[in-house]
PDB file of C-alpha atoms in Angstrom:
ATOM      1  CA  MET A   1     -60.711  17.767 281.156  1.00 65.00           C
ATOM      2  CA  ASN A   2     -60.426  14.389 279.449  1.00 82.00           C
ATOM      3  CA  THR A   3     -60.426  13.950 275.684  1.00 88.00           C
ATOM      4  CA  SER A   4     -63.938  12.476 275.558  1.00 87.00           C
ATOM      5  CA  LYS A   5     -65.487  15.474 277.338  1.00 88.00           C
ATOM      6  CA  LEU A   6     -63.552  17.922 275.184  1.00 89.00           C
ATOM      7  CA  LYS A   7     -64.873  16.188 272.070  1.00 92.00           C
ATOM      8  CA  GLY A   8     -68.382  16.303 273.525  1.00 93.00           C
ATOM      9  CA  PHE A   9     -68.213  20.052 274.139  1.00 93.00           C
ATOM     10  CA  LEU A  10     -66.846  20.681 270.637  1.00 93.00           C
ATOM     11  CA  TYR A  11     -69.566  18.511 269.080  1.00 95.00           C
ATOM     12  CA  GLY A  12     -72.193  20.309 271.183  1.00 93.00           C
ATOM     13  CA  LEU A  13     -70.972  23.728 270.068  1.00 92.00           C
ATOM     14  CA  ALA A  14     -70.845  22.562 266.441  1.00 93.00           C
ATOM     15  CA  THR A  15     -74.436  21.326 266.792  1.00 93.00           C
ATOM     16  CA  SER A  16     -75.764  24.616 268.145  1.00 89.00           C
ATOM     17  CA  ILE A  17     -73.870  26.736 265.616  1.00 89.00           C
ATOM     18  CA  THR A  18     -75.064  24.703 262.633  1.00 91.00           C
ATOM     19  CA  PHE A  19     -78.652  24.599 263.977  1.00 85.00           C
ATOM     20  CA  GLY A  20     -78.444  28.365 264.229  1.00 78.00           C
ATOM     21  CA  LEU A  21     -77.982  28.537 260.456  1.00 84.00           C
ATOM     22  CA  ILE A  22     -81.619  27.536 259.881  1.00 81.00           C
ATOM     23  CA  PRO A  23     -82.883  31.145 259.392  1.00 76.00           C
ATOM     24  CA  LEU A  24     -80.206  31.733 256.755  1.00 82.00           C
ATOM     25  CA  PHE A  25     -81.879  29.149 254.508  1.00 88.00           C
ATOM     26  CA  THR A  26     -85.518  29.149 255.632  1.00 84.00           C
ATOM     27  CA  LEU A  27     -86.226  32.901 255.512  1.00 79.00           C
ATOM     28  CA  PRO A  28     -85.535  33.174 251.755  1.00 88.00           C
ATOM     29  CA  LEU A  29     -87.757  30.123 251.166  1.00 91.00           C
ATOM     30  CA  MET A  30     -90.579  31.631 253.204  1.00 86.00           C
ATOM     31  CA  GLN A  31     -90.168  34.902 251.293  1.00 86.00           C
ATOM     32  CA  ARG A  32     -90.822  32.895 248.136  1.00 93.00           C
ATOM     33  CA  GLY A  33     -94.191  31.839 249.566  1.00 91.00           C
ATOM     34  CA  LEU A  34     -93.368  28.306 250.739  1.00 92.00           C
ATOM     35  CA  THR A  35     -95.315  27.105 253.788  1.00 90.00           C
ATOM     36  CA  SER A  36     -93.658  25.519 256.815  1.00 88.00           C
ATOM     37  CA  ASP A  37     -95.047  22.047 255.946  1.00 91.00           C
ATOM     38  CA  SER A  38     -93.568  22.213 252.442  1.00 94.00           C
ATOM     39  CA  ILE A  39     -90.207  23.420 253.731  1.00 92.00           C
ATOM     40  CA  LEU A  40     -90.082  20.650 256.353  1.00 94.00           C
ATOM     41  CA  PHE A  41     -90.994  18.034 253.742  1.00 96.00           C
ATOM     42  CA  TYR A  42     -88.209  19.088 251.364  1.00 97.00           C
ATOM     43  CA  ARG A  43     -85.751  19.509 254.246  1.00 96.00           C
ATOM     44  CA  PHE A  44     -86.118  15.987 255.604  1.00 97.00           C
ATOM     45  CA  VAL A  45     -86.531  14.185 252.276  1.00 97.00           C
ATOM     46  CA  THR A  46     -83.335  15.830 251.000  1.00 97.00           C
ATOM     47  CA  ALA A  47     -81.537  15.149 254.290  1.00 97.00           C
ATOM     48  CA  THR A  48     -82.516  11.471 254.109  1.00 97.00           C
ATOM     49  CA  LEU A  49     -81.239  11.163 250.528  1.00 97.00           C
ATOM     50  CA  ALA A  50     -78.018  13.036 251.320  1.00 95.00           C
ATOM     51  CA  LEU A  51     -77.241  10.949 254.391  1.00 96.00           C
ATOM     52  CA  GLY A  52     -78.155   7.741 252.572  1.00 96.00           C
ATOM     53  CA  ALA A  53     -75.781   8.643 249.719  1.00 96.00           C
ATOM     54  CA  MET A  54     -73.050   9.377 252.251  1.00 95.00           C
ATOM     55  CA  MET A  55     -73.512   5.970 253.864  1.00 96.00           C
ATOM     56  CA  LEU A  56     -73.443   4.235 250.470  1.00 97.00           C
ATOM     57  CA  LEU A  57     -70.197   5.980 249.509  1.00 96.00           C
ATOM     58  CA  LYS A  58     -68.624   4.927 252.812  1.00 94.00           C
ATOM     59  CA  GLY A  59     -69.905   1.373 252.424  1.00 95.00           C
ATOM     60  CA  GLU A  60     -71.834   1.521 255.706  1.00 95.00           C
ATOM     61  CA  SER A  61     -74.607  -0.917 256.536  1.00 95.00           C
ATOM     62  CA  PHE A  62     -78.266   0.102 256.657  1.00 96.00           C
ATOM     63  CA  ARG A  63     -79.177  -3.077 258.518  1.00 95.00           C
ATOM     64  CA  ILE A  64     -81.427  -2.766 261.570  1.00 95.00           C
ATOM     65  CA  THR A  65     -83.556  -5.289 263.439  1.00 94.00           C
ATOM     66  CA  TRP A  66     -87.351  -5.211 263.545  1.00 93.00           C
ATOM     67  CA  ARG A  67     -87.258  -4.525 267.266  1.00 93.00           C
ATOM     68  CA  ASP A  68     -85.349  -1.297 266.521  1.00 94.00           C
ATOM     69  CA  VAL A  69     -88.168   0.069 264.351  1.00 95.00           C
ATOM     70  CA  PRO A  70     -90.657   1.093 267.101  1.00 95.00           C
ATOM     71  CA  LEU A  71     -87.941   2.982 268.986  1.00 95.00           C
ATOM     72  CA  LEU A  72     -86.691   4.714 265.825  1.00 95.00           C
ATOM     73  CA  VAL A  73     -90.254   5.721 264.936  1.00 95.00           C
ATOM     74  CA  THR A  74     -90.750   7.106 268.457  1.00 96.00           C
ATOM     75  CA  MET A  75     -87.532   9.125 268.215  1.00 96.00           C
ATOM     76  CA  ALA A  76     -88.610  10.420 264.805  1.00 95.00           C
ATOM     77  CA  LEU A  77     -91.969  11.479 266.253  1.00 96.00           C
ATOM     78  CA  PHE A  78     -90.172  13.432 268.998  1.00 96.00           C
ATOM     79  CA  TYR A  79     -88.020  15.117 266.344  1.00 94.00           C
ATOM     80  CA  THR A  80     -91.050  15.802 264.153  1.00 93.00           C
ATOM     81  CA  ALA A  81     -92.941  17.340 267.064  1.00 93.00           C
ATOM     82  CA  SER A  82     -90.029  19.632 267.842  1.00 92.00           C
ATOM     83  CA  SER A  83     -89.707  20.912 264.271  1.00 87.00           C
ATOM     84  CA  MET A  84     -93.417  21.155 263.538  1.00 89.00           C
ATOM     85  CA  PHE A  85     -94.742  22.719 266.743  1.00 89.00           C
ATOM     86  CA  LEU A  86     -92.025  25.372 266.785  1.00 83.00           C
ATOM     87  CA  LEU A  87     -92.987  26.569 263.301  1.00 78.00           C
ATOM     88  CA  TYR A  88     -96.671  26.430 264.229  1.00 81.00           C
ATOM     89  CA  GLY A  89     -95.830  28.510 267.279  1.00 78.00           C
ATOM     90  CA  TYR A  90     -94.264  31.144 265.048  1.00 73.00           C
ATOM     91  CA  GLU A  91     -97.587  31.409 263.210  1.00 71.00           C
ATOM     92  CA  VAL A  92     -99.684  32.172 266.314  1.00 76.00           C
ATOM     93  CA  MET A  93     -97.306  34.220 268.464  1.00 70.00           C
ATOM     94  CA  GLY A  94     -94.208  36.383 268.205  1.00 60.00           C
ATOM     95  CA  ALA A  95     -91.077  34.609 267.012  1.00 61.00           C
ATOM     96  CA  GLY A  96     -89.108  36.004 269.946  1.00 61.00           C
ATOM     97  CA  VAL A  97     -91.486  34.598 272.549  1.00 67.00           C
ATOM     98  CA  ALA A  98     -91.615  31.276 270.698  1.00 71.00           C
ATOM     99  CA  THR A  99     -87.820  31.038 270.561  1.00 71.00           C
ATOM    100  CA  THR A 100     -87.525  31.753 274.276  1.00 71.00           C
ATOM    101  CA  LEU A 101     -90.203  29.203 275.191  1.00 77.00           C
ATOM    102  CA  HIS A 102     -88.632  26.583 272.926  1.00 81.00           C
ATOM    103  CA  PHE A 103     -85.331  27.044 274.682  1.00 80.00           C
ATOM    104  CA  THR A 104     -86.847  25.802 277.925  1.00 83.00           C
ATOM    105  CA  TYR A 105     -85.923  22.356 276.537  1.00 88.00           C
ATOM    106  CA  PRO A 106     -82.764  22.140 278.717  1.00 88.00           C
ATOM    107  CA  ILE A 107     -85.075  22.371 281.745  1.00 87.00           C
ATOM    108  CA  PHE A 108     -87.280  19.567 280.400  1.00 91.00           C
ATOM    109  CA  THR A 109     -84.190  17.517 279.532  1.00 92.00           C
ATOM    110  CA  THR A 110     -82.869  17.872 283.073  1.00 89.00           C
ATOM    111  CA  LEU A 111     -86.274  17.062 284.591  1.00 91.00           C
ATOM    112  CA  LEU A 112     -86.730  13.993 282.387  1.00 93.00           C
ATOM    113  CA  MET A 113     -83.283  12.729 283.365  1.00 92.00           C
ATOM    114  CA  LEU A 114     -84.184  13.266 287.029  1.00 89.00           C
ATOM    115  CA  VAL A 115     -87.674  11.712 286.935  1.00 91.00           C
ATOM    116  CA  LEU A 116     -86.929   8.785 284.624  1.00 93.00           C
ATOM    117  CA  PHE A 117     -83.328   7.964 285.526  1.00 91.00           C
ATOM    118  CA  ARG A 118     -82.752   9.654 288.927  1.00 88.00           C
ATOM    119  CA  GLU A 119     -79.880  11.706 287.506  1.00 87.00           C
ATOM    120  CA  GLN A 120     -79.588  14.891 289.512  1.00 84.00           C
ATOM    121  CA  ALA A 121     -78.063  18.040 288.043  1.00 85.00           C
ATOM    122  CA  SER A 122     -75.589  20.106 290.063  1.00 86.00           C
ATOM    123  CA  TRP A 123     -76.229  23.692 291.178  1.00 87.00           C
ATOM    124  CA  VAL A 124     -73.757  24.800 288.482  1.00 88.00           C
ATOM    125  CA  THR A 125     -75.907  23.138 285.810  1.00 89.00           C
ATOM    126  CA  TRP A 126     -79.110  24.801 287.067  1.00 92.00           C
ATOM    127  CA  LEU A 127     -77.338  28.176 287.201  1.00 91.00           C
ATOM    128  CA  ALA A 128     -76.131  27.672 283.630  1.00 90.00           C
ATOM    129  CA  ILE A 129     -79.687  26.794 282.528  1.00 91.00           C
ATOM    130  CA  ALA A 130     -81.055  29.945 284.155  1.00 91.00           C
ATOM    131  CA  LEU A 131     -78.384  32.131 282.539  1.00 91.00           C
ATOM    132  CA  ALA A 132     -78.882  30.473 279.140  1.00 89.00           C
ATOM    133  CA  VAL A 133     -82.671  30.890 279.187  1.00 87.00           C
ATOM    134  CA  GLY A 134     -82.233  34.480 280.371  1.00 87.00           C
ATOM    135  CA  GLY A 135     -79.761  35.132 277.572  1.00 85.00           C
ATOM    136  CA  VAL A 136     -82.070  33.657 274.950  1.00 82.00           C
ATOM    137  CA  ALA A 137     -84.897  35.821 276.309  1.00 80.00           C
ATOM    138  CA  ARG A 138     -82.716  38.932 275.973  1.00 80.00           C
ATOM    139  CA  LEU A 139     -81.914  37.964 272.392  1.00 76.00           C
ATOM    140  CA  SER A 140     -85.443  37.013 271.399  1.00 69.00           C
ATOM    141  CA  LEU A 141     -87.966  39.131 273.269  1.00 67.00           C
ATOM    142  CA  GLN A 142     -88.828  42.528 271.855  1.00 59.00           C
ATOM    143  CA  GLY A 143     -91.148  45.134 273.310  1.00 54.00           C
ATOM    144  CA  THR A 144     -93.802  44.520 270.649  1.00 48.00           C
ATOM    145  CA  GLU A 145     -93.842  40.760 271.202  1.00 49.00           C
ATOM    146  CA  LEU A 146     -94.783  40.520 274.867  1.00 49.00           C
ATOM    147  CA  THR A 147     -98.419  39.525 274.331  1.00 53.00           C
ATOM    148  CA  ILE A 148     -98.734  35.915 275.432  1.00 59.00           C
ATOM    149  CA  ASP A 149    -101.141  33.594 273.636  1.00 69.00           C
ATOM    150  CA  ALA A 150    -102.054  30.589 275.823  1.00 76.00           C
ATOM    151  CA  TRP A 151    -102.515  28.252 272.827  1.00 82.00           C
ATOM    152  CA  GLY A 152     -99.229  29.417 271.326  1.00 79.00           C
ATOM    153  CA  VAL A 153     -97.428  28.828 274.637  1.00 80.00           C
ATOM    154  CA  PHE A 154     -98.827  25.291 274.788  1.00 88.00           C
ATOM    155  CA  ILE A 155     -97.765  24.529 271.198  1.00 89.00           C
ATOM    156  CA  VAL A 156     -94.202  25.794 271.631  1.00 85.00           C
ATOM    157  CA  LEU A 157     -93.799  23.991 274.958  1.00 88.00           C
ATOM    158  CA  LEU A 158     -94.753  20.817 273.081  1.00 93.00           C
ATOM    159  CA  SER A 159     -91.856  21.629 270.753  1.00 91.00           C
ATOM    160  CA  ALA A 160     -89.517  21.995 273.739  1.00 89.00           C
ATOM    161  CA  VAL A 161     -90.728  18.744 275.301  1.00 94.00           C
ATOM    162  CA  GLY A 162     -90.370  16.961 271.943  1.00 95.00           C
ATOM    163  CA  TYR A 163     -86.750  18.069 271.529  1.00 93.00           C
ATOM    164  CA  ALA A 164     -85.917  17.234 275.155  1.00 93.00           C
ATOM    165  CA  SER A 165     -87.487  13.788 274.714  1.00 95.00           C
ATOM    166  CA  TYR A 166     -85.434  13.220 271.560  1.00 95.00           C
ATOM    167  CA  ILE A 167     -82.199  14.119 273.358  1.00 94.00           C
ATOM    168  CA  VAL A 168     -83.037  11.883 276.340  1.00 94.00           C
ATOM    169  CA  SER A 169     -84.015   8.962 274.099  1.00 94.00           C
ATOM    170  CA  VAL A 170     -80.709   9.286 272.227  1.00 92.00           C
ATOM    171  CA  ASN A 171     -78.847   9.372 275.531  1.00 91.00           C
ATOM    172  CA  LYS A 172     -80.619   6.545 277.323  1.00 91.00           C
ATOM    173  CA  SER A 173     -82.108   4.154 274.777  1.00 90.00           C
ATOM    174  CA  ARG A 174     -80.463   0.922 273.710  1.00 89.00           C
ATOM    175  CA  LEU A 175     -79.828   2.559 270.314  1.00 90.00           C
ATOM    176  CA  LYS A 176     -77.278   4.966 271.795  1.00 85.00           C
ATOM    177  CA  ASP A 177     -74.454   2.738 270.528  1.00 86.00           C
ATOM    178  CA  MET A 178     -75.822   2.610 266.966  1.00 93.00           C
ATOM    179  CA  HIS A 179     -73.578   4.418 264.483  1.00 92.00           C
ATOM    180  CA  SER A 180     -74.526   8.101 264.471  1.00 93.00           C
ATOM    181  CA  ARG A 181     -75.091   8.270 260.696  1.00 94.00           C
ATOM    182  CA  LYS A 182     -77.323   5.195 260.670  1.00 96.00           C
ATOM    183  CA  LEU A 183     -79.362   6.474 263.610  1.00 96.00           C
ATOM    184  CA  ALA A 184     -79.761   9.929 262.049  1.00 95.00           C
ATOM    185  CA  PHE A 185     -80.688   8.361 258.680  1.00 97.00           C
ATOM    186  CA  TYR A 186     -83.629   6.417 260.098  1.00 97.00           C
ATOM    187  CA  VAL A 187     -84.806   9.338 262.229  1.00 96.00           C
ATOM    188  CA  PHE A 188     -84.799  11.510 259.088  1.00 96.00           C
ATOM    189  CA  LEU A 189     -86.460   8.761 257.041  1.00 97.00           C
ATOM    190  CA  PHE A 190     -89.400   8.341 259.427  1.00 96.00           C
ATOM    191  CA  THR A 191     -89.656  12.122 259.880  1.00 96.00           C
ATOM    192  CA  ALA A 192     -89.777  12.563 256.106  1.00 96.00           C
ATOM    193  CA  LEU A 193     -92.497   9.899 255.878  1.00 96.00           C
ATOM    194  CA  THR A 194     -94.501  11.777 258.511  1.00 94.00           C
ATOM    195  CA  PHE A 195     -94.431  15.018 256.531  1.00 94.00           C
ATOM    196  CA  THR A 196     -95.106  13.117 253.295  1.00 95.00           C
ATOM    197  CA  ILE A 197     -98.291  11.673 254.787  1.00 95.00           C
ATOM    198  CA  LYS A 198     -99.294  15.023 256.289  1.00 93.00           C
ATOM    199  CA  ASN A 199     -98.845  16.925 253.013  1.00 94.00           C
ATOM    200  CA  SER A 200    -100.623  14.180 251.072  1.00 94.00           C
ATOM    201  CA  ILE A 201    -103.658  14.274 253.352  1.00 95.00           C
ATOM    202  CA  GLN A 202    -103.838  18.074 253.280  1.00 93.00           C
ATOM    203  CA  HIS A 203    -102.840  18.369 249.588  1.00 92.00           C
ATOM    204  CA  SER A 204    -100.578  21.216 250.720  1.00 91.00           C
ATOM    205  CA  LEU A 205     -97.203  20.413 249.124  1.00 95.00           C
ATOM    206  CA  GLN A 206     -95.910  23.303 247.023  1.00 96.00           C
ATOM    207  CA  PRO A 207     -93.361  22.941 244.202  1.00 95.00           C
ATOM    208  CA  LEU A 208     -89.998  24.640 244.549  1.00 96.00           C
ATOM    209  CA  PRO A 209     -90.263  27.806 242.437  1.00 94.00           C
ATOM    210  CA  ASP A 210     -86.697  28.101 241.100  1.00 95.00           C
ATOM    211  CA  TRP A 211     -83.170  26.708 241.099  1.00 95.00           C
ATOM    212  CA  GLU A 212     -82.102  29.006 243.925  1.00 96.00           C
ATOM    213  CA  SER A 213     -84.814  27.495 246.109  1.00 96.00           C
ATOM    214  CA  ILE A 214     -83.478  24.024 245.306  1.00 96.00           C
ATOM    215  CA  GLY A 215     -80.015  25.163 246.397  1.00 96.00           C
ATOM    216  CA  LEU A 216     -81.406  26.627 249.624  1.00 96.00           C
ATOM    217  CA  VAL A 217     -83.203  23.362 250.409  1.00 96.00           C
ATOM    218  CA  ALA A 218     -79.987  21.414 249.781  1.00 96.00           C
ATOM    219  CA  LEU A 219     -78.040  23.662 252.165  1.00 96.00           C
ATOM    220  CA  LEU A 220     -80.844  23.484 254.747  1.00 94.00           C
ATOM    221  CA  ALA A 221     -80.829  19.696 254.544  1.00 95.00           C
ATOM    222  CA  VAL A 222     -77.064  19.312 254.875  1.00 94.00           C
ATOM    223  CA  MET A 223     -75.755  21.944 257.296  1.00 93.00           C
ATOM    224  CA  PRO A 224     -78.422  22.503 259.991  1.00 90.00           C
ATOM    225  CA  THR A 225     -79.942  19.042 259.564  1.00 93.00           C
ATOM    226  CA  VAL A 226     -77.480  16.268 258.614  1.00 95.00           C
ATOM    227  CA  ILE A 227     -74.325  17.777 260.105  1.00 95.00           C
ATOM    228  CA  SER A 228     -76.015  19.226 263.190  1.00 93.00           C
ATOM    229  CA  ASN A 229     -77.871  16.009 263.989  1.00 93.00           C
ATOM    230  CA  ILE A 230     -74.781  13.837 263.679  1.00 94.00           C
ATOM    231  CA  THR A 231     -72.791  16.150 265.946  1.00 95.00           C
ATOM    232  CA  LEU A 232     -75.766  16.220 268.352  1.00 94.00           C
ATOM    233  CA  LEU A 233     -75.718  12.426 268.629  1.00 93.00           C
ATOM    234  CA  LEU A 234     -71.955  12.446 269.189  1.00 94.00           C
ATOM    235  CA  ALA A 235     -72.204  15.217 271.798  1.00 94.00           C
ATOM    236  CA  VAL A 236     -74.904  13.363 273.755  1.00 93.00           C
ATOM    237  CA  ARG A 237     -72.765  10.237 273.827  1.00 91.00           C
ATOM    238  CA  HIS A 238     -69.720  12.088 275.134  1.00 92.00           C
ATOM    239  CA  ILE A 239     -71.223  14.539 277.664  1.00 92.00           C
ATOM    240  CA  GLY A 240     -74.859  13.499 278.101  1.00 91.00           C
ATOM    241  CA  GLY A 241     -78.166  15.087 277.226  1.00 90.00           C
ATOM    242  CA  THR A 242     -78.305  17.853 279.841  1.00 88.00           C
ATOM    243  CA  LEU A 243     -74.970  19.473 279.016  1.00 89.00           C
ATOM    244  CA  THR A 244     -75.597  19.116 275.279  1.00 91.00           C
ATOM    245  CA  SER A 245     -78.965  20.835 275.577  1.00 90.00           C
ATOM    246  CA  ILE A 246     -77.478  23.789 277.470  1.00 89.00           C
ATOM    247  CA  LEU A 247     -74.779  24.245 274.827  1.00 90.00           C
ATOM    248  CA  GLY A 248     -77.685  24.653 272.410  1.00 85.00           C
ATOM    249  CA  ALA A 249     -77.921  28.226 273.704  1.00 82.00           C
ATOM    250  CA  MET A 250     -75.420  29.115 270.989  1.00 85.00           C
ATOM    251  CA  GLU A 251     -78.156  28.520 268.390  1.00 80.00           C
ATOM    252  CA  PRO A 252     -79.864  31.918 268.812  1.00 78.00           C
ATOM    253  CA  VAL A 253     -76.449  33.589 269.067  1.00 83.00           C
ATOM    254  CA  THR A 254     -75.636  32.251 265.605  1.00 80.00           C
ATOM    255  CA  ALA A 255     -79.029  33.379 264.341  1.00 74.00           C
ATOM    256  CA  VAL A 256     -78.496  36.909 265.691  1.00 77.00           C
ATOM    257  CA  VAL A 257     -75.029  37.149 264.130  1.00 80.00           C
ATOM    258  CA  ILE A 258     -76.389  35.952 260.777  1.00 76.00           C
ATOM    259  CA  GLY A 259     -79.269  38.420 261.029  1.00 73.00           C
ATOM    260  CA  ALA A 260     -76.849  41.288 261.594  1.00 77.00           C
ATOM    261  CA  CYS A 261     -74.211  40.250 259.046  1.00 81.00           C
ATOM    262  CA  VAL A 262     -76.367  38.791 256.242  1.00 75.00           C
ATOM    263  CA  PHE A 263     -79.797  40.404 256.556  1.00 68.00           C
ATOM    264  CA  GLY A 264     -78.634  43.797 257.859  1.00 76.00           C
ATOM    265  CA  GLU A 265     -80.611  43.582 261.110  1.00 68.00           C
ATOM    266  CA  SER A 266     -79.660  45.938 263.938  1.00 74.00           C
ATOM    267  CA  PHE A 267     -77.468  44.694 266.783  1.00 77.00           C
ATOM    268  CA  THR A 268     -78.486  46.249 270.098  1.00 80.00           C
ATOM    269  CA  THR A 269     -76.985  46.416 273.568  1.00 85.00           C
ATOM    270  CA  THR A 270     -79.810  44.148 274.741  1.00 83.00           C
ATOM    271  CA  GLU A 271     -78.711  41.480 272.291  1.00 80.00           C
ATOM    272  CA  ALA A 272     -75.096  41.962 273.374  1.00 84.00           C
ATOM    273  CA  ALA A 273     -76.170  41.391 276.984  1.00 87.00           C
ATOM    274  CA  GLY A 274     -78.046  38.250 275.938  1.00 85.00           C
ATOM    275  CA  ILE A 275     -74.991  36.869 274.163  1.00 85.00           C
ATOM    276  CA  ALA A 276     -72.855  37.639 277.233  1.00 88.00           C
ATOM    277  CA  LEU A 277     -75.233  35.668 279.491  1.00 89.00           C
ATOM    278  CA  ILE A 278     -75.196  32.715 277.091  1.00 87.00           C
ATOM    279  CA  LEU A 279     -71.391  32.715 276.851  1.00 87.00           C
ATOM    280  CA  ILE A 280     -71.156  32.756 280.661  1.00 91.00           C
ATOM    281  CA  ALA A 281     -73.545  29.771 280.755  1.00 89.00           C
ATOM    282  CA  VAL A 282     -71.409  27.891 278.233  1.00 86.00           C
ATOM    283  CA  VAL A 283     -68.232  28.604 280.222  1.00 85.00           C
ATOM    284  CA  LEU A 284     -69.960  27.405 283.415  1.00 87.00           C
ATOM    285  CA  ILE A 285     -70.890  24.137 281.728  1.00 84.00           C
ATOM    286  CA  ILE A 286     -67.393  23.568 280.363  1.00 80.00           C
ATOM    287  CA  LEU A 287     -65.796  24.326 283.737  1.00 81.00           C
ATOM    288  CA  THR A 288     -68.466  22.666 285.909  1.00 79.00           C
ATOM    289  CA  ASN A 289     -66.131  20.213 287.634  1.00 76.00           C
ATOM    290  CA  ARG A 290     -63.447  22.805 288.317  1.00 80.00           C
ATOM    291  CA  ILE A 291     -66.006  25.263 289.713  1.00 85.00           C
ATOM    292  CA  LYS A 292     -67.484  22.635 292.027  1.00 78.00           C
ATOM    293  CA  GLU A 293     -64.025  21.590 293.223  1.00 79.00           C
ATOM    294  CA  GLY A 294     -63.037  25.219 293.765  1.00 84.00           C
ATOM    295  CA  VAL A 295     -66.172  26.004 295.800  1.00 81.00           C
ATOM    296  CA  GLU A 296     -65.726  22.858 297.899  1.00 77.00           C
ATOM    297  CA  THR A 297     -62.098  23.817 298.608  1.00 82.00           C
ATOM    298  CA  VAL A 298     -63.083  27.320 299.686  1.00 81.00           C
ATOM    299  CA  MET A 299     -65.888  26.009 301.883  1.00 79.00           C
ATOM    300  CA  LYS A 300     -63.504  23.613 303.623  1.00 79.00           C
ATOM    301  CA  ARG A 301     -61.096  26.457 304.346  1.00 79.00           C
ATOM    302  CA  ILE A 302     -63.702  28.811 305.800  1.00 79.00           C
ATOM    303  CA  ARG A 303     -65.652  26.127 307.639  1.00 68.00           C
ATOM    304  CA  PRO A 304     -65.010  26.487 311.386  1.00 60.00           C
ATOM    305  CA  ARG A 305     -62.931  23.694 312.907  1.00 59.00           C
ATOM    306  CA  HIS A 306     -64.036  22.169 316.164  1.00 55.00           C
ATOM    307  CA  VAL A 307     -61.232  21.782 318.688  1.00 48.00           C
TER     308      VAL A 307
END
C-alpha cells in the first residue's frame, strides 16, 4: 500500500471516529431542552468562527473567486440537507432505523460515481458495503423500533443522498484542490447562514441555558465538525469518495462505545456482532487490492488449461 492510500485510510477512520462523537455532545444539549434547529445553528456558527480563527492564526488566505460561490453554496446545501433531514428523521421514527437508513449513503455514493462518472466499484467494495450496512443495522435496530414510517424513510434517505452528494462533489468538483480548511470554512459559513435564516423565519432560536451548554457546543463544533470535516476532505482526496464513505461505518461503532462507557448503556451480543461485521468491512476495504490479486491468482491456478 502506498503512502497516499495509507494516509487516506487513516484520515477516513479519523473522520468516522470523530463524527461518532456527536451523541456525546448533542444528547446533553437535547436533555436541556434545545431543539435540533438551535443545536445545528450553534454548531455551525461556532465551527465557522473556530475554523476562521484557525486560518487567521496560520495566515491562510480566505480569497475565493465569484465563480466558486455557486458550487460552495451547492455543497453547503448538500451538507445542510444531510444534517437537517437526519435529525428530522429521528423525530418521526426510531433512531435505530434512521441511523441504518442514513448509512445507505455509501450505496448512493457508489451509484452516483457510476452514473455520473462511469466509475465502477469492484465486487470487494460491494461486499464491504453490504457488510457495513448489515453491521450498522445490527448496532442500530432494536425490536421496539421496527415500525417503518414511509415519510420518515423518505426524509432519512434524503439525508443519505445529501451526504453522498457532498462526498461526490468534494471528490469530483473543480474545488477538490482547494485547501481543505478553506473549503470547509465556506461550507460551514453557508450552512450556518442557512440555519440562521431558517431560525429567523421560524423565530425558533433558543438561548444556551448555561456555561456547560456553551462548552458542549464548542466541543461539538470542533471535534465532530471542524476536525472530522477536514479529515473527510483529505480522505476523499487520497482514496476517493466510495472508500471514504464505507469507512464511515466506524461512526456508529464509536457511538455505541461512547454509549456504553459514558452513558452506561448496555452492550449486547447483537451489538458485538454488528461491530464485527463493520470491522470486517473496513479490513476488506483496506485490503481490496490484495484480495482481488489473491482471488485472480487462485482462479488462474484452478482454471483448466487447454492442451
